[in-house]
Amino acid sequence: MNMKNVILSEKNIPLYGEYDVVVVGGGTAGAVAAISAGRENLKTLVIEQFGSLGGSQTNALVHPIMPSFIKGNPITSSICSDIHKRMVEIGAAVNDDGPRDRFFDPNGFFNGTQLKVVLETMALEVGCKLLYHTRLIDVIKENNRIEYIVIHNKNGLSAVKAKTYIDCTGDADLAYISGVPCNSGDTNGVNSSMTLRFEMANVDMEKLSDYLIAGGQTEFIHYPTLHVDDFGWCPEFRRFVLEKHHLGELTHHDICHLQFFSIPGKPKSLSFNCPELGNGKNLIDADNLSKKQTEGKIAIKRITDFMKKYIPGFENAYISQIAPMLGLRETRRIEAEYIFNETDVFNYRKFADGIASNNFFIDVHGEDNSNRDKGYVDLPEEQKYYEVPYRSIVPKGIDNLLVAGRCAGLSFYGEATVRVQRTCRAMGEAAGIAAALAIAEDIPFRDVDGREVKKIMCLRGAEL
Ligand SMILES: Cc1cc2nc3c(=O)[nH]c(=O)nc-3n(C[C@H](O)[C@H](O)[C@H](O)COP(=O)(O)OP(=O)(O)OC[C@H]3O[C@@H](n4cnc5c(N)ncnc54)[C@H](O)[C@@H]3O)c2cc1C
């Protein structure tokens, strides 16, 4: 095909509004960044391409939220805790006071549909303006500052002006088009695998539980409303799935993470963490995303047919949701003032400007993770965690931009642990606080004292 470029002529476009802070991408980090900025009384606008907040948590159907695996289970973000409290109040999450030494913290299970309502309520309560069905498409810069962003929605093109911007697009869209250098993938540019998640309803949970227990599963099915399984945790299910895989009924990618989790407030429903759709270079290429959406739906049909045909409890179950958004684990990551990396993870490194703490393992999908627990230093249990420094959300080269969430300044393997929702939320909370400090002192983000950001996070309730 003969590819040609076309010239887009200059256009006179309306100014949508002026704000203290514009958060681009109202997802896991972005919703919290907006609530955080709102709590600092900043005039805040959220630009979001879907019609709800939550991003991967709500529109890619990614639940549960992982525990931090830090001994004592400290609060890593006060807003994260507030969200959990609100979710529990409406039956959309669980409050279980049991021990926290299990792989899955029951308190991590949540209802993504209800989370949309909770996040929106919390953002509106603190005065945030939400502009849905709108995509960021360009920037207008002056020297090292973003003066305007250009957005597109059904009204056409318009511009938004802000004193500060927070990129929470997951893919560093705003940073990338602003000229911030970005990395993507491992040393060969290969991104971690993506997944198209789905839910099934009308599952007979008692029957499924009986099958899993009879099949040798001893963990994760002790709660009256929670039935959790992982491919590896029920020996009989694992054996049976492998047998059928060898016979060609399920593909390698179908069975990669054939896990299902219960959903508080949806009693007979399960959330599936599959099918994986493979790793590869530049996964966010639009043609590739479209192809993966189609492949994903075909795989979902195959997996659900399999469950209905063979697994007790699924006889009358049906697909109730397919995620509108692909589950992307790792794509663009910015060059930041500090690149948080695997050495920091292995050394349980703490920083004076640490704004997010975690002890989740390095979890790359699409490659062998078996060496992931081999490099750690030996420390007392309560010190086994790392912190992500404020400098890792400060991009190189732009004065009034922060980047929070999985696209922050993280190495490939650093990202593979930091990417979980708890740390993304903590980075979002820190970004909202830093925006208030930068505006109050009229300084670039790189001059904001990260120790002050950490202090304010702690005053709000974080146990960093
Ligand atoms: C399959 C899968 C399973 C996972 N399992 C777990 C798990 O069990 N527990 C856990 O804690 N974590 C898990 N994770 C990791 C975690 O869910 C994500 O890394 C995290 O939610 C990403 O948060 P984020 O804020 O960076 O991005 P997102 O939450 O994805 O938010 C990005 C937002 O930006 C919006 N956006 C993007 N581009 C634009 C644009 N140009 N204009 C306007 N809006 C835009 C998107 O619509 C979205 O709302 C999983 C991830 C995947 C993919």
Coordinates of C-alpha atoms and ligand atoms in Angstrom, one line a residue:
M1 CA 0.0 0.0 0.0
N2 CA 1.3 3.5 -0.8
M3 CA 1.1 5.4 2.5
K4 CA 0.7 9.1 2.2
N5 CA 0.6 11.9 4.8
V6 CA -2.0 14.6 4.7
I7 CA -1.6 18.1 6.1
L8 CA -4.0 19.2 8.9
S9 CA -4.6 22.9 8.5
E10 CA -4.5 25.2 11.5
K11 CA -7.9 25.7 13.1
N12 CA -9.4 28.3 15.4
I13 CA -10.9 26.3 18.2
P14 CA -13.0 27.4 21.3
L15 CA -11.5 27.5 24.8
Y16 CA -13.6 25.0 26.9
G17 CA -12.4 26.5 30.2
E18 CA -9.5 27.4 32.6
Y19 CA -8.6 25.3 35.6
D20 CA -6.0 24.9 38.3
V21 CA -5.4 21.3 37.4
V22 CA -6.6 19.1 34.5
V23 CA -6.4 15.4 35.1
V24 CA -6.2 13.5 31.8
G25 CA -7.6 10.0 32.2
G26 CA -10.0 9.4 35.1
G27 CA -8.8 5.8 35.8
T28 CA -7.3 4.1 38.9
A29 CA -4.7 6.9 39.5
G30 CA -6.7 9.7 37.8
A31 CA -9.9 9.4 39.8
V32 CA -7.8 9.6 43.0
A33 CA -5.6 12.4 41.6
A34 CA -8.8 14.5 40.9
I35 CA -10.3 13.7 44.4
S36 CA -7.0 14.6 46.0
A37 CA -6.8 17.9 44.1
G38 CA -10.4 18.7 44.9
R39 CA -9.6 18.1 48.6
E40 CA -6.9 20.8 48.2
N41 CA -9.7 23.2 46.9
L42 CA -8.2 23.2 43.4
K43 CA -10.5 23.9 40.4
T44 CA -10.2 20.5 38.8
L45 CA -11.3 19.1 35.5
V46 CA -11.1 15.4 34.5
I47 CA -10.9 14.5 30.8
E48 CA -12.0 10.9 30.3
Q49 CA -12.7 8.9 27.1
F50 CA -15.3 6.6 28.7
G51 CA -18.5 7.6 30.6
S52 CA -17.3 6.7 34.0
L53 CA -14.3 7.0 36.3
G54 CA -12.2 4.0 37.4
G55 CA -10.4 3.1 34.2
S56 CA -8.9 -0.5 34.4
Q57 CA -10.8 -1.1 37.7
T58 CA -14.2 -0.4 36.2
N59 CA -14.0 -0.5 32.4
A60 CA -11.4 -3.3 32.0
L61 CA -13.2 -5.2 34.8
V62 CA -10.0 -5.6 36.8
H63 CA -10.8 -6.7 40.3
P64 CA -9.7 -7.5 43.0
I65 CA -7.3 -4.8 44.3
M66 CA -4.1 -6.5 45.4
P67 CA -3.0 -6.3 49.1
S68 CA 0.2 -4.4 49.7
F69 CA 1.8 -7.5 51.3
I70 CA 3.4 -5.2 53.8
K71 CA 3.3 -6.6 57.4
G72 CA 0.7 -4.9 59.4
N73 CA -1.2 -3.8 56.3
P74 CA -0.6 -0.1 56.6
I75 CA -2.7 2.5 54.9
T76 CA -0.8 3.5 51.7
S77 CA -3.3 6.2 50.6
S78 CA -6.0 7.8 52.7
I79 CA -8.3 8.2 49.6
C80 CA -7.8 4.5 48.8
S81 CA -9.1 3.7 52.4
D82 CA -12.0 6.1 52.0
I83 CA -13.0 4.5 48.8
H84 CA -12.9 1.1 50.5
K85 CA -15.1 2.4 53.4
R86 CA -17.7 3.7 51.0
M87 CA -17.7 0.5 49.0
V88 CA -18.2 -1.5 52.1
E89 CA -21.1 0.7 53.2
I90 CA -23.0 -0.1 50.0
G91 CA -22.1 -3.8 49.9
A92 CA -19.7 -3.4 47.0
A93 CA -16.6 -4.5 49.0
V94 CA -15.9 -6.7 52.0
N95 CA -14.7 -5.8 55.4
D96 CA -13.0 -8.9 56.8
D97 CA -11.0 -8.6 60.0
G98 CA -9.3 -11.9 59.5
P99 CA -5.5 -12.5 59.2
R100 CA -3.8 -10.8 56.2
D101 CA -1.3 -13.6 55.5
R102 CA -3.3 -15.0 52.6
F103 CA -2.4 -14.4 49.0
F104 CA -5.8 -12.7 48.4
D105 CA -7.0 -10.2 51.0
P106 CA -10.7 -10.7 51.0
N107 CA -11.0 -6.9 51.5
G108 CA -9.6 -6.5 48.0
F109 CA -12.7 -7.9 46.3
F110 CA -14.9 -5.2 44.9
N111 CA -17.7 -4.5 42.6
G112 CA -16.5 -2.5 39.6
T113 CA -19.9 -1.4 38.6
Q114 CA -20.6 0.2 42.0
L115 CA -17.1 1.6 42.0
K116 CA -18.1 3.9 39.1
V117 CA -20.8 5.4 41.4
V118 CA -18.5 5.7 44.4
L119 CA -15.7 7.4 42.6
E120 CA -18.0 9.8 40.8
T121 CA -19.8 10.8 44.0
M122 CA -16.4 11.4 45.8
A123 CA -15.1 13.5 42.9
L124 CA -18.3 15.6 42.6
E125 CA -18.4 16.1 46.4
V126 CA -15.1 17.9 46.2
G127 CA -16.1 20.0 43.2
C128 CA -14.4 18.3 40.4
K129 CA -15.8 18.8 36.9
L130 CA -16.0 15.6 34.9
L131 CA -15.8 15.8 31.1
Y132 CA -16.6 12.4 29.8
H133 CA -16.6 11.0 26.2
T134 CA -13.7 13.2 25.5
R135 CA -10.2 12.4 24.3
L136 CA -7.0 14.2 24.6
I137 CA -5.5 14.7 21.2
D138 CA -2.8 17.4 21.3
V139 CA -1.0 20.0 23.3
I140 CA 0.1 23.6 22.8
K141 CA 3.4 24.3 24.5
E142 CA 5.4 27.4 25.3
N143 CA 9.0 26.6 26.2
N144 CA 8.8 23.9 28.9
R145 CA 5.2 24.5 29.9
I146 CA 2.0 23.0 28.5
E147 CA -0.2 26.1 27.9
Y148 CA -3.3 24.3 26.5
I149 CA -4.4 20.7 25.8
V150 CA -6.5 20.0 22.8
I151 CA -9.5 17.7 23.3
H152 CA -12.1 16.1 21.0
N153 CA -15.6 15.1 21.7
K154 CA -19.0 15.4 20.0
N155 CA -18.7 19.2 20.1
G156 CA -15.6 19.0 17.9
L157 CA -12.2 20.2 18.9
S158 CA -11.6 22.6 21.9
A159 CA -8.8 23.7 24.1
V160 CA -8.4 23.7 27.9
K161 CA -6.0 25.8 29.8
A162 CA -4.6 24.9 33.2
K163 CA -1.9 25.8 35.6
T164 CA -0.9 22.2 36.0
Y165 CA -1.7 18.9 34.3
I166 CA -1.7 15.3 35.5
D167 CA -1.3 12.5 33.0
C168 CA -3.1 9.4 34.2
T169 CA -3.9 7.9 30.8
G170 CA -2.0 4.6 31.6
D171 CA -0.2 5.0 28.4
A172 CA 1.4 8.5 29.1
D173 CA -0.5 10.0 26.2
L174 CA -0.2 13.6 27.4
A175 CA 3.5 13.2 28.3
Y176 CA 4.2 11.5 25.0
I177 CA 2.6 14.1 22.8
S178 CA 4.3 16.8 24.9
G179 CA 7.7 15.5 23.9
V180 CA 8.6 13.7 27.2
P181 CA 10.9 10.8 26.3
C182 CA 9.2 7.5 26.9
N183 CA 10.2 3.8 27.2
S184 CA 8.0 0.8 26.4
G185 CA 8.4 -2.9 27.0
D186 CA 11.5 -4.8 28.0
T187 CA 15.0 -4.4 26.6
N188 CA 13.6 -5.7 23.3
G189 CA 10.6 -3.4 23.4
V190 CA 8.2 -6.3 24.2
N191 CA 5.3 -5.3 26.3
S192 CA 3.8 -7.5 29.0
S193 CA 0.7 -9.5 27.9
M194 CA -2.7 -7.9 27.7
T195 CA -6.0 -9.5 28.7
L196 CA -9.7 -9.0 27.8
R197 CA -11.6 -9.6 31.0
F198 CA -15.3 -10.7 31.4
E199 CA -17.9 -11.7 33.9
M200 CA -20.3 -14.6 34.1
A201 CA -23.6 -14.5 36.0
N202 CA -26.0 -17.2 37.3
V203 CA -23.3 -19.4 38.6
D204 CA -24.4 -22.0 41.1
M205 CA -21.8 -21.1 43.8
E206 CA -22.6 -24.0 46.1
K207 CA -22.1 -26.5 43.4
L208 CA -18.9 -24.9 42.2
S209 CA -17.6 -24.8 45.8
D210 CA -18.3 -28.5 46.3
Y211 CA -16.5 -29.3 43.1
L212 CA -13.4 -27.2 44.0
I213 CA -13.2 -28.6 47.5
A214 CA -13.7 -32.2 46.3
G215 CA -10.9 -31.4 43.7
G216 CA -8.5 -30.6 46.5
Q217 CA -8.7 -26.8 46.8
T218 CA -8.1 -25.8 50.4
E219 CA -7.8 -22.1 50.2
F220 CA -9.8 -19.1 49.2
I221 CA -13.2 -20.6 49.5
H222 CA -13.9 -20.1 53.1
Y223 CA -16.2 -17.1 52.9
P224 CA -19.9 -17.4 52.5
T225 CA -20.0 -15.0 49.6
L226 CA -16.5 -15.4 48.2
H227 CA -15.5 -18.2 45.9
V228 CA -12.1 -17.8 44.5
D229 CA -10.1 -20.0 42.3
D230 CA -6.9 -20.0 40.5
F231 CA -5.7 -22.4 37.9
G232 CA -3.0 -23.6 40.3
W233 CA -5.1 -23.8 43.5
C234 CA -7.5 -26.6 42.7
P235 CA -5.5 -29.6 41.7
E236 CA -8.4 -31.4 39.9
F237 CA -9.5 -28.3 38.0
R238 CA -5.8 -27.8 37.0
R239 CA -5.4 -31.4 35.8
F240 CA -8.7 -31.3 33.9
V241 CA -8.0 -28.0 32.2
L242 CA -4.5 -29.2 31.1
E243 CA -6.0 -32.4 29.8
K244 CA -8.5 -30.5 27.7
H245 CA -5.8 -28.0 26.6
H246 CA -3.7 -31.0 25.3
L247 CA -6.7 -32.2 23.4
G248 CA -7.0 -28.8 21.8
E249 CA -10.2 -27.5 23.4
L250 CA -8.5 -24.5 25.1
T251 CA -5.4 -22.6 23.8
H252 CA -2.3 -21.8 25.8
H253 CA -3.5 -18.2 26.2
D254 CA -6.9 -19.3 27.3
I255 CA -5.5 -21.2 30.3
C256 CA -2.6 -18.7 31.2
H257 CA -4.6 -17.1 34.0
L258 CA -7.8 -19.1 34.1
Q259 CA -8.8 -17.5 37.4
F260 CA -12.2 -16.4 38.6
F261 CA -13.0 -14.2 41.5
S262 CA -16.3 -13.5 43.2
I263 CA -17.8 -10.0 43.2
P264 CA -19.4 -8.5 46.3
G265 CA -22.9 -7.4 45.6
K266 CA -23.2 -9.7 42.6
P267 CA -23.9 -13.0 44.4
K268 CA -24.0 -15.5 41.6
S269 CA -21.4 -13.8 39.4
L270 CA -17.7 -14.3 38.8
S271 CA -15.0 -12.1 37.3
F272 CA -12.5 -13.8 35.0
N273 CA -8.8 -12.8 34.7
C274 CA -8.5 -14.2 31.2
P275 CA -8.1 -14.7 28.2
E276 CA -4.6 -13.4 27.9
L277 CA -3.9 -12.1 24.4
G278 CA -0.2 -12.3 24.3
N279 CA 2.7 -10.0 24.6
G280 CA 4.4 -8.1 21.8
K281 CA 5.8 -4.8 20.6
N282 CA 3.8 -1.6 20.7
L283 CA 0.6 -3.3 22.0
I284 CA -1.2 0.1 22.0
D285 CA -1.1 0.3 18.2
A286 CA -4.8 1.0 17.3
D287 CA -4.9 -1.8 14.7
N288 CA -3.5 -4.2 17.2
L289 CA -6.0 -3.1 19.9
S290 CA -8.8 -3.7 17.5
K291 CA -7.5 -7.1 16.5
K292 CA -7.1 -8.1 20.2
Q293 CA -10.7 -7.0 21.0
T294 CA -11.9 -9.4 18.3
E295 CA -9.6 -12.3 19.3
G296 CA -10.5 -11.8 22.9
K297 CA -14.2 -12.2 22.3
I298 CA -13.6 -15.4 20.3
A299 CA -11.5 -16.7 23.2
I300 CA -14.2 -15.7 25.8
K301 CA -16.8 -17.7 23.8
R302 CA -14.4 -20.7 23.9
I303 CA -13.7 -20.4 27.6
T304 CA -17.3 -19.9 28.6
D305 CA -18.5 -22.8 26.5
F306 CA -15.9 -24.9 28.2
M307 CA -16.9 -23.9 31.7
K308 CA -20.6 -24.5 30.9
K309 CA -20.0 -27.9 29.4
Y310 CA -17.7 -29.3 32.0
I311 CA -17.5 -27.4 35.3
P312 CA -20.2 -28.0 37.9
G313 CA -22.0 -24.8 38.8
F314 CA -21.7 -23.2 35.3
E315 CA -24.4 -25.2 33.6
N316 CA -26.8 -22.2 33.5
A317 CA -24.3 -19.4 33.6
Y318 CA -24.0 -16.8 30.9
I319 CA -21.6 -14.0 29.9
S320 CA -22.9 -10.9 31.6
Q321 CA -20.1 -8.5 30.7
I322 CA -17.2 -8.2 28.3
A323 CA -14.8 -5.4 29.2
P324 CA -15.1 -2.4 26.9
M325 CA -11.5 -1.6 27.7
L326 CA -8.6 -4.0 27.1
G327 CA -6.6 -4.8 30.2
L328 CA -3.1 -3.4 29.4
R329 CA -0.5 -4.3 32.0
E330 CA 2.4 -2.3 30.6
T331 CA 2.9 0.1 27.7
R332 CA 4.6 3.6 27.7
R333 CA 6.5 4.7 30.7
I334 CA 8.0 8.1 31.0
E335 CA 11.6 9.3 31.6
A336 CA 11.3 10.9 35.0
E337 CA 13.5 12.7 37.5
Y338 CA 14.0 9.2 39.0
I339 CA 13.4 5.9 37.3
F340 CA 12.2 3.4 40.0
N341 CA 13.6 0.0 39.2
E342 CA 14.0 -3.6 40.2
T343 CA 17.1 -2.9 42.3
D344 CA 14.9 -0.7 44.5
V345 CA 12.4 -3.5 44.8
F346 CA 15.0 -6.1 45.7
N347 CA 16.6 -3.8 48.3
Y348 CA 13.3 -2.7 49.8
R349 CA 14.4 0.8 49.2
K350 CA 12.8 3.7 51.1
F351 CA 13.0 7.3 50.0
A352 CA 12.7 10.6 51.9
D353 CA 10.2 11.6 49.2
G354 CA 8.5 8.1 49.1
I355 CA 4.8 8.6 48.2
A356 CA 3.6 5.0 47.7
S357 CA 4.7 1.8 49.5
N358 CA 4.2 -1.8 48.4
N359 CA 5.6 -5.3 48.6
F360 CA 3.8 -6.9 45.6
F361 CA 6.0 -9.2 43.6
I362 CA 7.4 -8.4 40.2
D363 CA 4.7 -9.9 38.0
V364 CA 5.5 -9.8 34.3
H365 CA 2.9 -11.6 32.1
G366 CA 4.1 -13.3 29.0
E367 CA 7.5 -14.3 30.4
D368 CA 8.8 -16.6 33.1
N369 CA 8.5 -15.1 36.5
S370 CA 10.2 -18.0 38.4
N371 CA 13.2 -15.9 39.3
R372 CA 11.2 -13.0 40.7
D373 CA 11.8 -13.8 44.4
K374 CA 15.5 -14.6 44.1
G375 CA 17.1 -11.2 44.4
Y376 CA 15.7 -9.8 47.6
V377 CA 17.9 -8.7 50.6
D378 CA 17.0 -10.2 53.9
L379 CA 15.3 -7.7 56.2
P380 CA 13.0 -8.0 59.3
E381 CA 9.5 -8.8 58.0
E382 CA 8.1 -5.3 58.9
Q383 CA 10.8 -3.7 56.7
K384 CA 10.0 -5.8 53.7
Y385 CA 8.5 -3.2 51.4
Y386 CA 9.7 -0.5 48.9
E387 CA 8.6 3.1 48.4
V388 CA 8.2 4.9 45.1
P389 CA 9.7 8.4 45.2
Y390 CA 7.8 11.5 44.2
R391 CA 10.5 12.2 41.6
S392 CA 9.2 9.1 39.7
I393 CA 6.0 11.0 38.8
V394 CA 7.9 14.1 37.7
P395 CA 8.6 13.8 33.9
K396 CA 11.8 15.2 32.3
G397 CA 11.4 18.4 30.4
I398 CA 7.9 19.7 31.2
D399 CA 7.5 22.1 34.2
N400 CA 3.8 21.8 34.8
L401 CA 3.1 18.1 34.2
L402 CA 3.0 15.0 36.5
V403 CA 2.4 11.4 35.4
A404 CA 0.8 9.0 37.8
G405 CA -0.2 5.4 37.5
R406 CA 1.4 2.5 35.6
C407 CA 3.0 5.0 33.1
A408 CA 5.1 6.8 35.7
G409 CA 8.9 6.8 35.7
L410 CA 9.4 3.0 36.2
S411 CA 11.7 0.5 34.7
F412 CA 10.1 -2.5 32.9
Y413 CA 10.5 -4.7 36.0
G414 CA 9.8 -1.9 38.4
E415 CA 6.5 -1.3 36.7
A416 CA 5.6 -5.0 37.0
T417 CA 5.1 -4.5 40.7
V418 CA 4.2 -0.8 41.0
R419 CA 1.4 -1.2 38.5
V420 CA -1.1 -2.7 41.0
Q421 CA -4.0 -0.5 41.9
R422 CA -3.0 0.4 45.5
T423 CA 0.2 2.0 44.3
C424 CA -1.5 3.7 41.3
R425 CA -4.0 5.2 43.7
A426 CA -1.3 6.4 46.1
M427 CA 0.6 8.1 43.2
G428 CA -2.6 9.8 42.2
E429 CA -3.2 11.1 45.7
A430 CA 0.4 12.4 45.8
A431 CA 0.0 14.1 42.4
G432 CA -3.1 16.1 43.6
I433 CA -1.2 17.3 46.6
A434 CA 1.8 18.2 44.6
A435 CA -0.4 20.3 42.2
A436 CA -1.5 22.3 45.2
L437 CA 2.0 22.9 46.4
A438 CA 3.3 23.8 42.9
I439 CA 0.4 26.3 42.3
A440 CA 0.8 27.9 45.8
E441 CA 4.5 28.4 45.4
D442 CA 4.4 29.1 41.6
I443 CA 7.2 26.6 41.0
P444 CA 7.8 23.8 38.5
F445 CA 6.9 20.3 39.7
R446 CA 10.5 19.3 39.8
D447 CA 11.1 21.9 42.5
V448 CA 8.2 20.8 44.7
D449 CA 9.6 19.2 47.9
G450 CA 8.6 15.5 47.7
R451 CA 9.1 15.2 51.4
E452 CA 6.4 17.8 51.9
V453 CA 4.1 15.8 49.6
K454 CA 4.8 12.7 51.7
K455 CA 4.2 14.7 54.9
I456 CA 0.8 15.8 53.7
M457 CA -0.1 12.3 52.6
C458 CA 0.7 11.2 56.2
L459 CA -1.3 14.0 57.7
R460 CA -4.2 12.8 55.6
G461 CA -3.8 9.3 57.1
A462 CA -1.3 7.4 55.0
E463 CA 1.1 5.3 57.0
L464 CA 4.2 5.8 54.9
Ligands
LIG1 C1 -5.6 -8.0 33.2 C2 -5.1 -7.3 34.3 C3 -5.2 -7.8 35.6 C4 -4.8 -7.1 36.7 N1 -5.0 -7.6 38.0 C5 -4.8 -6.8 39.0 C6 -5.2 -7.2 40.3 O1 -5.8 -8.3 40.5 N2 -5.1 -6.3 41.3 C7 -4.5 -5.1 41.2 O2 -4.3 -4.4 42.2 N3 -4.0 -4.7 40.0 C8 -4.2 -5.5 38.9 N4 -3.8 -5.1 37.6 C9 -3.1 -3.8 37.5 C10 -3.9 -2.6 37.6 O3 -5.3 -2.8 37.5 C11 -3.6 -1.5 36.6 O4 -2.2 -1.4 36.4 C12 -4.0 -0.1 37.1 O5 -5.4 -0.2 37.3 C13 -3.7 1.0 36.1 O6 -4.1 2.2 36.6 P1 -3.8 3.5 35.8 O7 -4.5 4.6 36.6 O8 -2.4 3.7 35.5 O9 -4.6 3.3 34.4 P2 -6.2 3.1 34.1 O10 -6.8 2.7 35.4 O11 -6.2 2.2 33.0 O12 -6.7 4.5 33.7 C14 -6.4 5.2 32.5 C15 -7.6 6.0 32.2 O13 -7.2 7.0 31.2 C16 -8.2 7.0 30.2 N5 -7.6 7.5 28.9 C17 -6.5 6.9 28.3 N6 -6.1 7.6 27.3 C18 -7.0 8.7 27.2 C19 -7.0 9.8 26.3 N7 -6.2 10.0 25.3 N8 -8.0 10.7 26.6 C20 -8.9 10.6 27.6 N9 -8.8 9.5 28.5 C21 -7.9 8.6 28.3 C22 -8.8 5.6 30.2 O14 -10.1 5.5 29.6 C23 -8.7 5.2 31.7 O15 -9.9 5.6 32.3 C24 -4.2 -5.8 36.5 C25 -4.1 -5.3 35.2 C26 -4.5 -6.0 34.2 C27 -4.5 -5.3 32.8

